[in-house]
Amino acid sequence: MTRSVVVVGAGPVGCLAALALHREGWAVTVYETRTDMRLPENKSQLVQRSINLAMSSRGITALRAIDNIIADKFLQTAIPMHGRMIHPVNGKEQSQPYDVNGQWINSIDRALLNEDLLNELTAKSIPVKFHHKLLHANFEGKHLTFRDSACEKDATVPYDLCIGADGAYSAVRRQLMRVVRMDYQQEFIPHEYIELRVAPGIGPDGSTHYQLHPNHLHIWPRHSFMLIALPNKDKSFTSTLFAPTSEFEKLKDANEFIDWFRSHFPDALNLIGESRLIEDYKRNPRSPLIHIKARPYHYKDSVVILGDAAHAMVPFYGQGLNCGLEDVRVLDILLQKHAVDPAKSVPQGTMDDSLVSALREYTDSRHEDLNAICDLAMANYEEMRHAVTTPLYKLRKRVDGLLSRLTPFTAFEAFIPRLKQETFLPTPRGWLALYTMVTFRPDISYAEVKRKARRQDTFINNVAWSGLMFVLGTGSLFAGLRFWRRLRG
């Protein structure tokens, strides 16, 4: 008899996990607290609640590892972004390519991706039960209690494996903390964000066009805060304003917000328009940015948490979704590695040793990676809102580019066949820029990215200090010779 999986959370990570387990032969059911986002009456709410997504090689590799057709559909709706377009206060744009080999990331509408994945579940007859809120979990007895908000009735659901993919405020994680000694860290950083929108431009003949270059991620860095904009297929841009909470608190009403915005982002104000900006400011909520670390991610052979439920991170490396989808790929490989059989009969009161081993290895092998990318995401905020404008940053980018050209280039697609069977590959030789490793090298784990970047930083620092000492030493030598000549003269 086929064993059952309950996936809690119907976001992109939960949907991909459901597809992966269904493919392996499990009987999968997905439960979601919210309503079906595909219904017309729910679409207006989506504009207010999500940052546009930047999908890179790790996310694409995970999609291809589970289902090539899904990956192909995604790429048809994505917009390539080949670099950052920096908008200083003086309005003089500066393009900064992401990679010396011309690799790019992709702008994708979160709702569109999620809808496509939900449609895949429907096509494969995987049940999705909306309006179901998790109330209680018995991870020993393997049953979950949900409240169906549509009819205000409770239902107890048995399962063989529970996947918690229900986001940063995960109910599964809260229940898991009752049965394991979980190391848990939650931090709300002192910054918030507001969603804005740059509408398409309208030509004299009524045709629409992009008001900004569509193949860039646009950034207006302003030291302690910043504005970004990502392109959409309808020729609009999803724009997000990040600023310290204290900065937002100074702005008492829409008029003060407009004056503040005009002083820091005059060119962006011309693109958005005052009336539209006021409308977005009043309608769209200020949203917090949360940073979560946890361990372990599993309990026996009963439950495992993935995505933001396990490792919510700030969005400044564009890796939140990519990392969550990679979680699914890694778990899928470990279930195969440990020969977990969805048709195996496990007597009540006993455990599936192979499943225990797979989930334990997931926690043990994934924890360092997830901490690493959470830390890197925080560090990248400083780079995006300030460092990208500094001469030292630009010099380091040139050095990275020069040294990277000495390393043979391999496109990430070449690694996909092996990454369907292996979690990660041996660390490559040569020089790779930090951003390249995080974004374009899914074969390198986040933890190894951090270690390799640290070794390269040490090399750069040693060379810089050696050069400085050489210059100072040479200068001292010539000064000494001139002094000696004066004495002799």
GROMACS .gro file of C-alpha atoms in nm:
model
  489
    1MET     CA    1   0.000   0.000   0.000
    2THR     CA    2   0.133   0.343  -0.094
    3ARG     CA    3   0.228   0.555   0.205
    4SER     CA    4   0.090   0.906   0.247
    5VAL     CA    5   0.257   1.247   0.262
    6VAL     CA    6   0.089   1.558   0.395
    7VAL     CA    7   0.249   1.881   0.271
    8VAL     CA    8   0.154   2.183   0.481
    9GLY     CA    9   0.184   2.497   0.269
   10ALA     CA   10   0.095   2.546  -0.099
   11GLY     CA   11   0.359   2.804  -0.184
   12PRO     CA   12   0.626   2.732  -0.449
   13VAL     CA   13   0.837   2.518  -0.211
   14GLY     CA   14   0.542   2.314  -0.088
   15CYS     CA   15   0.413   2.262  -0.442
   16LEU     CA   16   0.752   2.146  -0.572
   17ALA     CA   17   0.791   1.911  -0.273
   18ALA     CA   18   0.449   1.765  -0.349
   19LEU     CA   19   0.543   1.711  -0.714
   20ALA     CA   20   0.875   1.548  -0.620
   21LEU     CA   21   0.718   1.305  -0.373
   22HIS     CA   22   0.430   1.226  -0.608
   23ARG     CA   23   0.685   1.140  -0.877
   24GLU     CA   24   0.853   0.896  -0.636
   25GLY     CA   25   0.523   0.718  -0.573
   26TRP     CA   26   0.391   0.872  -0.250
   27ALA     CA   27   0.022   0.954  -0.206
   28VAL     CA   28   0.041   1.330  -0.155
   29THR     CA   29  -0.214   1.578  -0.019
   30VAL     CA   30  -0.141   1.950   0.024
   31TYR     CA   31  -0.305   2.166   0.293
   32GLU     CA   32  -0.306   2.546   0.276
   33THR     CA   33  -0.439   2.803   0.524
   34ARG     CA   34  -0.519   3.064   0.260
   35THR     CA   35  -0.774   3.064  -0.019
   36ASP     CA   36  -0.694   2.954  -0.373
   37MET     CA   37  -0.482   3.234  -0.520
   38ARG     CA   38  -0.597   3.140  -0.871
   39LEU     CA   39  -0.950   3.264  -0.806
   40PRO     CA   40  -1.019   3.608  -0.961
   41GLU     CA   41  -1.145   3.756  -0.634
   42ASN     CA   42  -0.810   3.683  -0.464
   43LYS     CA   43  -0.573   3.832  -0.723
   44SER     CA   44  -0.602   4.192  -0.598
   45GLN     CA   45  -0.457   4.089  -0.262
   46LEU     CA   46  -0.139   3.948  -0.420
   47VAL     CA   47  -0.005   4.289  -0.527
   48GLN     CA   48   0.027   4.398  -0.165
   49ARG     CA   49   0.211   4.105  -0.016
   50SER     CA   50   0.512   3.979  -0.210
   51ILE     CA   51   0.847   4.101  -0.334
   52ASN     CA   52   0.909   4.012  -0.698
   53LEU     CA   53   1.133   3.710  -0.729
   54ALA     CA   54   1.479   3.681  -0.881
   55MET     CA   55   1.521   3.321  -0.994
   56SER     CA   56   1.877   3.205  -1.058
   57SER     CA   57   2.057   2.882  -1.140
   58ARG     CA   58   1.988   2.708  -0.806
   59GLY     CA   59   1.613   2.745  -0.845
   60ILE     CA   60   1.619   2.647  -1.213
   61THR     CA   61   1.836   2.344  -1.134
   62ALA     CA   62   1.589   2.233  -0.866
   63LEU     CA   63   1.296   2.268  -1.107
   64ARG     CA   64   1.481   2.071  -1.375
   65ALA     CA   65   1.577   1.801  -1.124
   66ILE     CA   66   1.209   1.745  -1.044
   67ASP     CA   67   1.039   1.819  -1.378
   68ASN     CA   68   1.195   1.959  -1.695
   69ILE     CA   69   0.858   2.064  -1.835
   70ILE     CA   70   0.792   2.289  -1.534
   71ALA     CA   71   1.133   2.450  -1.577
   72ASP     CA   72   1.065   2.515  -1.946
   73LYS     CA   73   0.732   2.680  -1.863
   74PHE     CA   74   0.901   2.901  -1.606
   75LEU     CA   75   1.170   3.017  -1.847
   76GLN     CA   76   0.903   3.121  -2.098
   77THR     CA   77   0.756   3.366  -1.847
   78ALA     CA   78   1.086   3.494  -1.703
   79ILE     CA   79   1.265   3.816  -1.797
   80PRO     CA   80   1.647   3.795  -1.805
   81MET     CA   81   1.834   4.053  -1.597
   82HIS     CA   82   2.198   4.072  -1.702
   83GLY     CA   83   2.312   4.309  -1.429
   84ARG     CA   84   2.233   4.588  -1.188
   85MET     CA   85   2.148   4.935  -1.313
   86ILE     CA   86   2.262   5.181  -1.046
   87HIS     CA   87   2.070   5.509  -1.018
   88PRO     CA   88   2.268   5.771  -0.820
   89VAL     CA   89   2.099   6.086  -0.693
   90ASN     CA   90   2.242   6.279  -0.988
   91GLY     CA   91   2.046   6.050  -1.222
   92LYS     CA   92   2.346   5.921  -1.420
   93GLU     CA   93   2.282   5.548  -1.465
   94GLN     CA   94   2.561   5.294  -1.428
   95SER     CA   95   2.530   4.936  -1.553
   96GLN     CA   96   2.711   4.665  -1.350
   97PRO     CA   97   2.700   4.318  -1.515
   98TYR     CA   98   2.644   4.028  -1.279
   99ASP     CA   99   2.906   3.803  -1.433
  100VAL     CA  100   3.210   3.832  -1.658
  101ASN     CA  101   3.074   3.544  -1.870
  102GLY     CA  102   2.740   3.710  -1.938
  103GLN     CA  103   2.525   3.494  -1.709
  104TRP     CA  104   2.197   3.639  -1.585
  105ILE     CA  105   1.924   3.604  -1.328
  106ASN     CA  106   1.552   3.602  -1.406
  107SER     CA  107   1.270   3.825  -1.290
  108ILE     CA  108   0.953   3.628  -1.220
  109ASP     CA  109   0.613   3.716  -1.081
  110ARG     CA  110   0.578   3.514  -0.759
  111ALA     CA  111   0.205   3.468  -0.808
  112LEU     CA  112   0.253   3.348  -1.166
  113LEU     CA  113   0.509   3.087  -1.059
  114ASN     CA  114   0.290   2.971  -0.771
  115GLU     CA  115  -0.019   2.948  -0.995
  116ASP     CA  116   0.172   2.742  -1.252
  117LEU     CA  117   0.287   2.498  -0.982
  118LEU     CA  118  -0.066   2.471  -0.841
  119ASN     CA  119  -0.192   2.396  -1.190
  120GLU     CA  120   0.067   2.116  -1.215
  121LEU     CA  121  -0.070   1.967  -0.892
  122THR     CA  122  -0.421   1.980  -1.035
  123ALA     CA  123  -0.306   1.821  -1.361
  124LYS     CA  124  -0.150   1.533  -1.166
  125SER     CA  125  -0.461   1.490  -0.948
  126ILE     CA  126  -0.277   1.587  -0.630
  127PRO     CA  127  -0.543   1.716  -0.387
  128VAL     CA  128  -0.497   2.069  -0.249
  129LYS     CA  129  -0.721   2.158   0.044
  130PHE     CA  130  -0.747   2.534   0.090
  131HIS     CA  131  -0.883   2.712   0.400
  132HIS     CA  132  -0.720   2.445   0.621
  133LYS     CA  133  -0.526   2.580   0.918
  134LEU     CA  134  -0.303   2.347   1.119
  135LEU     CA  135  -0.414   2.344   1.483
  136HIS     CA  136  -0.222   2.054   1.633
  137ALA     CA  137   0.032   1.791   1.534
  138ASN     CA  138   0.096   1.453   1.696
  139PHE     CA  139   0.431   1.360   1.545
  140GLU     CA  140   0.454   1.038   1.746
  141GLY     CA  141   0.113   0.909   1.643
  142LYS     CA  142   0.146   1.069   1.298
  143HIS     CA  143  -0.175   1.263   1.267
  144LEU     CA  144  -0.252   1.633   1.215
  145THR     CA  145  -0.558   1.834   1.313
  146PHE     CA  146  -0.678   2.105   1.075
  147ARG     CA  147  -0.954   2.364   1.101
  148ASP     CA  148  -1.150   2.407   0.778
  149SER     CA  149  -1.235   2.778   0.794
  150ALA     CA  150  -1.488   2.744   0.511
  151CYS     CA  151  -1.719   2.534   0.729
  152GLU     CA  152  -1.562   2.588   1.075
  153LYS     CA  153  -1.507   2.216   1.127
  154ASP     CA  154  -1.199   2.031   1.251
  155ALA     CA  155  -1.053   1.724   1.082
  156THR     CA  156  -0.783   1.483   1.198
  157VAL     CA  157  -0.562   1.356   0.916
  158PRO     CA  158  -0.327   1.055   0.945
  159TYR     CA  159   0.000   1.053   0.750
  160ASP     CA  160   0.330   0.868   0.708
  161LEU     CA  161   0.548   1.174   0.639
  162CYS     CA  162   0.474   1.542   0.700
  163ILE     CA  163   0.648   1.817   0.502
  164GLY     CA  164   0.630   2.162   0.665
  165ALA     CA  165   0.661   2.427   0.395
  166ASP     CA  166   0.432   2.685   0.550
  167GLY     CA  167   0.659   2.988   0.558
  168ALA     CA  168   0.839   3.204   0.810
  169TYR     CA  169   0.553   3.189   1.063
  170SER     CA  170   0.532   2.812   1.027
  171ALA     CA  171   0.273   2.627   1.235
  172VAL     CA  172   0.457   2.300   1.166
  173ARG     CA  173   0.778   2.444   1.311
  174ARG     CA  174   0.594   2.561   1.623
  175GLN     CA  175   0.455   2.211   1.671
  176LEU     CA  176   0.797   2.060   1.603
  177MET     CA  177   0.951   2.273   1.879
  178ARG     CA  178   0.727   2.092   2.128
  179VAL     CA  179   0.893   1.754   2.065
  180VAL     CA  180   1.258   1.837   1.984
  181ARG     CA  181   1.520   2.053   2.151
  182MET     CA  182   1.531   2.302   1.870
  183ASP     CA  183   1.798   2.571   1.858
  184TYR     CA  184   1.596   2.863   1.728
  185GLN     CA  185   1.686   3.221   1.645
  186GLN     CA  186   1.442   3.482   1.515
  187GLU     CA  187   1.531   3.841   1.442
  188PHE     CA  188   1.328   4.122   1.292
  189ILE     CA  189   1.586   4.350   1.136
  190PRO     CA  190   1.523   4.724   1.195
  191HIS     CA  191   1.412   4.776   0.834
  192GLU     CA  192   1.080   4.741   0.654
  193TYR     CA  193   0.961   4.751   0.296
  194ILE     CA  194   0.674   4.893   0.091
  195GLU     CA  195   0.567   4.760  -0.248
  196LEU     CA  196   0.538   5.022  -0.526
  197ARG     CA  197   0.481   4.996  -0.900
  198VAL     CA  198   0.620   5.162  -1.211
  199ALA     CA  199   0.343   5.143  -1.472
  200PRO     CA  200   0.418   5.084  -1.841
  201GLY     CA  201   0.485   5.393  -2.048
  202ILE     CA  202   0.223   5.490  -2.305
  203GLY     CA  203   0.335   5.598  -2.653
  204PRO     CA  204   0.160   5.853  -2.880
  205ASP     CA  205  -0.016   5.569  -3.061
  206GLY     CA  206  -0.134   5.411  -2.735
  207SER     CA  207   0.124   5.131  -2.737
  208THR     CA  208   0.298   5.041  -2.412
  209HIS     CA  209   0.671   5.028  -2.341
  210TYR     CA  210   0.913   4.981  -2.051
  211GLN     CA  211   1.007   5.307  -1.882
  212LEU     CA  212   1.339   5.157  -1.773
  213HIS     CA  213   1.576   4.911  -1.935
  214PRO     CA  214   1.396   4.575  -1.892
  215ASN     CA  215   1.703   4.353  -1.867
  216HIS     CA  216   1.842   4.496  -1.544
  217LEU     CA  217   1.762   4.489  -1.176
  218HIS     CA  218   1.738   4.862  -1.102
  219ILE     CA  219   1.876   4.993  -0.772
  220TRP     CA  220   1.864   5.340  -0.621
  221PRO     CA  221   2.119   5.302  -0.336
  222ARG     CA  222   2.098   5.569  -0.065
  223HIS     CA  223   2.332   5.441   0.209
  224SER     CA  224   2.083   5.351   0.483
  225PHE     CA  225   1.794   5.273   0.247
  226MET     CA  226   1.729   5.185  -0.115
  227LEU     CA  227   1.470   5.142  -0.388
  228ILE     CA  228   1.475   4.851  -0.634
  229ALA     CA  229   1.269   4.767  -0.944
  230LEU     CA  230   1.228   4.436  -1.131
  231PRO     CA  231   1.065   4.405  -1.475
  232ASN     CA  232   0.734   4.231  -1.546
  233LYS     CA  233   0.598   4.083  -1.867
  234ASP     CA  234   0.327   4.353  -1.892
  235LYS     CA  235   0.609   4.613  -1.922
  236SER     CA  236   0.558   4.740  -1.568
  237PHE     CA  237   0.813   4.715  -1.288
  238THR     CA  238   0.755   4.583  -0.939
  239SER     CA  239   0.938   4.831  -0.717
  240THR     CA  240   1.023   4.786  -0.350
  241LEU     CA  241   1.134   5.054  -0.106
  242PHE     CA  242   1.353   4.928   0.180
  243ALA     CA  243   1.427   5.167   0.467
  244PRO     CA  244   1.490   5.167   0.842
  245THR     CA  245   1.173   5.156   1.048
  246SER     CA  246   1.287   5.478   1.215
  247GLU     CA  247   1.295   5.648   0.873
  248PHE     CA  248   0.939   5.543   0.794
  249GLU     CA  249   0.823   5.654   1.139
  250LYS     CA  250   0.931   6.012   1.064
  251LEU     CA  251   0.681   6.032   0.779
  252LYS     CA  252   0.344   6.121   0.930
  253ASP     CA  253   0.130   6.131   0.616
  254ALA     CA  254   0.132   6.087   0.239
  255ASN     CA  255   0.246   6.445   0.175
  256GLU     CA  256   0.554   6.403   0.393
  257PHE     CA  257   0.625   6.072   0.219
  258ILE     CA  258   0.606   6.238  -0.124
  259ASP     CA  259   0.844   6.517  -0.016
  260TRP     CA  260   1.088   6.263   0.129
  261PHE     CA  261   1.068   6.045  -0.182
  262ARG     CA  262   1.121   6.343  -0.412
  263SER     CA  263   1.437   6.447  -0.228
  264HIS     CA  264   1.597   6.100  -0.250
  265PHE     CA  265   1.449   5.947  -0.568
  266PRO     CA  266   1.353   6.232  -0.801
  267ASP     CA  267   1.392   6.029  -1.121
  268ALA     CA  268   1.192   5.738  -0.977
  269LEU     CA  269   0.913   5.977  -0.875
  270ASN     CA  270   0.887   6.094  -1.236
  271LEU     CA  271   0.853   5.730  -1.345
  272ILE     CA  272   0.592   5.631  -1.085
  273GLY     CA  273   0.394   5.957  -1.072
  274GLU     CA  274   0.278   6.135  -0.758
  275SER     CA  275  -0.083   6.014  -0.764
  276ARG     CA  276   0.022   5.651  -0.814
  277LEU     CA  277   0.286   5.677  -0.542
  278ILE     CA  278   0.034   5.818  -0.293
  279GLU     CA  279  -0.209   5.539  -0.383
  280ASP     CA  280   0.054   5.267  -0.325
  281TYR     CA  281   0.171   5.429  -0.002
  282LYS     CA  282  -0.182   5.435   0.141
  283ARG     CA  283  -0.287   5.092   0.014
  284ASN     CA  284   0.020   4.874   0.054
  285PRO     CA  285   0.126   4.790   0.410
  286ARG     CA  286   0.470   4.839   0.554
  287SER     CA  287   0.601   4.487   0.591
  288PRO     CA  288   0.871   4.353   0.827
  289LEU     CA  289   1.188   4.168   0.730
  290ILE     CA  290   1.255   3.856   0.935
  291HIS     CA  291   1.564   3.641   0.975
  292ILE     CA  292   1.522   3.286   1.114
  293LYS     CA  293   1.766   3.006   1.189
  294ALA     CA  294   1.670   2.670   1.338
  295ARG     CA  295   1.801   2.320   1.403
  296PRO     CA  296   1.706   2.035   1.372
  297TYR     CA  297   1.474   2.039   1.074
  298HIS     CA  298   1.323   1.696   1.135
  299TYR     CA  299   1.184   1.459   1.395
  300LYS     CA  300   1.249   1.085   1.358
  301ASP     CA  301   1.077   0.957   1.041
  302SER     CA  302   0.775   1.179   1.094
  303VAL     CA  303   0.832   1.538   0.979
  304VAL     CA  304   1.077   1.773   0.809
  305ILE     CA  305   1.056   2.150   0.750
  306LEU     CA  306   1.172   2.319   0.428
  307GLY     CA  307   1.202   2.670   0.286
  308ASP     CA  308   1.121   2.971   0.502
  309ALA     CA  309   0.979   2.741   0.770
  310ALA     CA  310   1.339   2.631   0.833
  311HIS     CA  311   1.545   2.934   0.729
  312ALA     CA  312   1.367   3.260   0.655
  313MET     CA  313   1.618   3.512   0.523
  314VAL     CA  314   1.617   3.874   0.416
  315PRO     CA  315   1.570   3.912   0.037
  316PHE     CA  316   1.890   4.094  -0.048
  317TYR     CA  317   2.071   3.808  -0.221
  318GLY     CA  318   1.762   3.695  -0.410
  319GLN     CA  319   1.814   3.346  -0.271
  320GLY     CA  320   1.510   3.286  -0.050
  321LEU     CA  321   1.307   3.104  -0.313
  322ASN     CA  322   1.613   2.956  -0.485
  323CYS     CA  323   1.729   2.811  -0.154
  324GLY     CA  324   1.383   2.674  -0.073
  325LEU     CA  325   1.357   2.499  -0.409
  326GLU     CA  326   1.710   2.365  -0.358
  327ASP     CA  327   1.590   2.221  -0.025
  328VAL     CA  328   1.344   2.010  -0.223
  329ARG     CA  329   1.615   1.888  -0.462
  330VAL     CA  330   1.848   1.796  -0.176
  331LEU     CA  331   1.574   1.613   0.018
  332ASP     CA  332   1.466   1.426  -0.295
  333ILE     CA  333   1.822   1.305  -0.356
  334LEU     CA  334   1.866   1.194   0.006
  335LEU     CA  335   1.540   0.997   0.000
  336GLN     CA  336   1.669   0.815  -0.307
  337LYS     CA  337   2.017   0.771  -0.159
  338HIS     CA  338   1.874   0.597   0.148
  339ALA     CA  339   1.635   0.389  -0.064
  340VAL     CA  340   1.322   0.518   0.107
  341ASP     CA  341   1.036   0.310  -0.037
  342PRO     CA  342   0.690   0.474  -0.041
  343ALA     CA  343   0.532   0.129  -0.074
  344LYS     CA  344   0.712  -0.019   0.227
  345SER     CA  345   0.486  -0.143   0.506
  346VAL     CA  346   0.593   0.002   0.840
  347PRO     CA  347   0.419  -0.160   1.141
  348GLN     CA  348   0.245   0.083   1.373
  349GLY     CA  349   0.468   0.194   1.658
  350THR     CA  350   0.791   0.133   1.463
  351MET     CA  351   1.005   0.360   1.249
  352ASP     CA  352   1.130   0.341   0.894
  353ASP     CA  353   1.505   0.334   0.954
  354SER     CA  354   1.586   0.441   0.598
  355LEU     CA  355   1.359   0.744   0.629
  356VAL     CA  356   1.509   0.831   0.969
  357SER     CA  357   1.856   0.821   0.813
  358ALA     CA  358   1.752   1.038   0.516
  359LEU     CA  359   1.593   1.307   0.733
  360ARG     CA  360   1.884   1.302   0.979
  361GLU     CA  361   2.133   1.351   0.694
  362TYR     CA  362   1.917   1.634   0.562
  363THR     CA  363   1.944   1.820   0.894
  364ASP     CA  364   2.315   1.742   0.941
  365SER     CA  365   2.424   1.830   0.587
  366ARG     CA  366   2.195   2.124   0.521
  367HIS     CA  367   2.230   2.322   0.844
  368GLU     CA  368   2.568   2.484   0.769
  369ASP     CA  369   2.453   2.574   0.417
  370LEU     CA  370   2.138   2.745   0.539
  371ASN     CA  371   2.317   2.946   0.806
  372ALA     CA  372   2.573   3.052   0.547
  373ILE     CA  373   2.319   3.191   0.300
  374CYS     CA  374   2.125   3.366   0.577
  375ASP     CA  375   2.446   3.546   0.678
  376LEU     CA  376   2.541   3.625   0.318
  377ALA     CA  377   2.195   3.772   0.253
  378MET     CA  378   2.232   4.011   0.545
  379ALA     CA  379   2.578   4.116   0.429
  380ASN     CA  380   2.455   4.183   0.075
  381TYR     CA  381   2.212   4.450   0.198
  382GLU     CA  382   2.509   4.672   0.285
  383GLU     CA  383   2.650   4.611  -0.063
  384MET     CA  384   2.326   4.692  -0.245
  385ARG     CA  385   2.228   5.006  -0.053
  386HIS     CA  386   2.575   5.160  -0.022
  387ALA     CA  387   2.887   4.969  -0.135
  388VAL     CA  388   2.788   4.950  -0.505
  389THR     CA  389   2.857   5.324  -0.532
  390THR     CA  390   3.204   5.321  -0.373
  391PRO     CA  391   3.537   5.320  -0.564
  392LEU     CA  392   3.670   5.033  -0.349
  393TYR     CA  393   3.374   4.811  -0.445
  394LYS     CA  394   3.423   4.888  -0.813
  395LEU     CA  395   3.796   4.813  -0.784
  396ARG     CA  396   3.725   4.478  -0.617
  397LYS     CA  397   3.474   4.392  -0.891
  398ARG     CA  398   3.742   4.461  -1.154
  399VAL     CA  399   3.993   4.242  -0.968
  400ASP     CA  400   3.734   3.965  -0.939
  401GLY     CA  401   3.660   3.994  -1.309
  402LEU     CA  402   4.027   3.983  -1.405
  403LEU     CA  403   4.102   3.677  -1.191
  404SER     CA  404   3.777   3.503  -1.294
  405ARG     CA  405   3.880   3.523  -1.659
  406LEU     CA  406   4.179   3.303  -1.574
  407THR     CA  407   3.938   3.026  -1.465
  408PRO     CA  408   3.771   2.814  -1.739
  409PHE     CA  409   3.400   2.894  -1.763
  410THR     CA  410   3.135   2.627  -1.714
  411ALA     CA  411   2.766   2.711  -1.760
  412PHE     CA  412   2.545   2.587  -1.477
  413GLU     CA  413   2.338   2.373  -1.717
  414ALA     CA  414   2.639   2.140  -1.748
  415PHE     CA  415   2.604   2.041  -1.382
  416ILE     CA  416   2.232   1.957  -1.390
  417PRO     CA  417   2.261   1.587  -1.488
  418ARG     CA  418   2.488   1.515  -1.190
  419LEU     CA  419   2.284   1.739  -0.957
  420LYS     CA  420   1.983   1.515  -1.019
  421GLN     CA  421   2.178   1.243  -0.838
  422GLU     CA  422   2.421   1.427  -0.608
  423THR     CA  423   2.349   1.707  -0.363
  424PHE     CA  424   2.667   1.902  -0.446
  425LEU     CA  425   2.994   1.844  -0.631
  426PRO     CA  426   3.360   1.879  -0.522
  427THR     CA  427   3.481   2.237  -0.484
  428PRO     CA  428   3.618   2.362  -0.817
  429ARG     CA  429   3.966   2.503  -0.859
  430GLY     CA  430   4.037   2.855  -0.975
  431TRP     CA  431   3.896   3.195  -0.891
  432LEU     CA  432   3.521   3.250  -0.868
  433ALA     CA  433   3.362   3.574  -0.751
  434LEU     CA  434   3.135   3.543  -0.448
  435TYR     CA  435   2.823   3.655  -0.636
  436THR     CA  436   2.898   3.407  -0.916
  437MET     CA  437   2.928   3.119  -0.671
  438VAL     CA  438   2.606   3.204  -0.487
  439THR     CA  439   2.399   3.277  -0.794
  440PHE     CA  440   2.540   3.079  -1.087
  441ARG     CA  441   2.707   2.771  -0.935
  442PRO     CA  442   2.445   2.531  -0.794
  443ASP     CA  443   2.715   2.264  -0.774
  444ILE     CA  444   2.878   2.449  -0.481
  445SER     CA  445   2.702   2.441  -0.144
  446TYR     CA  446   2.641   2.774   0.030
  447ALA     CA  447   2.876   2.676   0.313
  448GLU     CA  448   3.156   2.599   0.068
  449VAL     CA  449   3.084   2.925  -0.115
  450LYS     CA  450   3.142   3.112   0.210
  451ARG     CA  451   3.465   2.921   0.283
  452LYS     CA  452   3.606   2.970  -0.067
  453ALA     CA  453   3.516   3.340  -0.064
  454ARG     CA  454   3.695   3.380   0.270
  455ARG     CA  455   4.011   3.215   0.128
  456GLN     CA  456   3.999   3.446  -0.174
  457ASP     CA  457   3.950   3.752   0.050
  458THR     CA  458   4.255   3.649   0.253
  459PHE     CA  459   4.459   3.621  -0.068
  460ILE     CA  460   4.345   3.965  -0.188
  461ASN     CA  461   4.419   4.123   0.150
  462ASN     CA  462   4.764   3.965   0.166
  463VAL     CA  463   4.847   4.089  -0.183
  464ALA     CA  464   4.721   4.437  -0.097
  465TRP     CA  465   4.927   4.454   0.223
  466SER     CA  466   5.234   4.318   0.044
  467GLY     CA  467   5.195   4.584  -0.223
  468LEU     CA  468   5.153   4.855   0.038
  469MET     CA  469   5.459   4.736   0.227
  470PHE     CA  470   5.656   4.728  -0.099
  471VAL     CA  471   5.553   5.086  -0.182
  472LEU     CA  472   5.633   5.207   0.170
  473GLY     CA  473   5.961   5.017   0.177
  474THR     CA  474   6.067   5.148  -0.163
  475GLY     CA  475   5.973   5.502  -0.060
  476SER     CA  476   6.172   5.469   0.262
  477LEU     CA  477   6.472   5.339   0.069
  478PHE     CA  478   6.474   5.633  -0.171
  479ALA     CA  479   6.421   5.880   0.112
  480GLY     CA  480   6.715   5.725   0.299
  481LEU     CA  481   6.938   5.749  -0.008
  482ARG     CA  482   6.851   6.115  -0.059
  483PHE     CA  483   6.923   6.188   0.307
  484TRP     CA  484   7.260   6.006   0.285
  485ARG     CA  485   7.357   6.206  -0.023
  486ARG     CA  486   7.277   6.530   0.152
  487LEU     CA  487   7.491   6.428   0.448
  488ARG     CA  488   7.783   6.343   0.220
  489GLY     CA  489   7.736   6.662   0.025
   0.00000   0.00000   0.00000
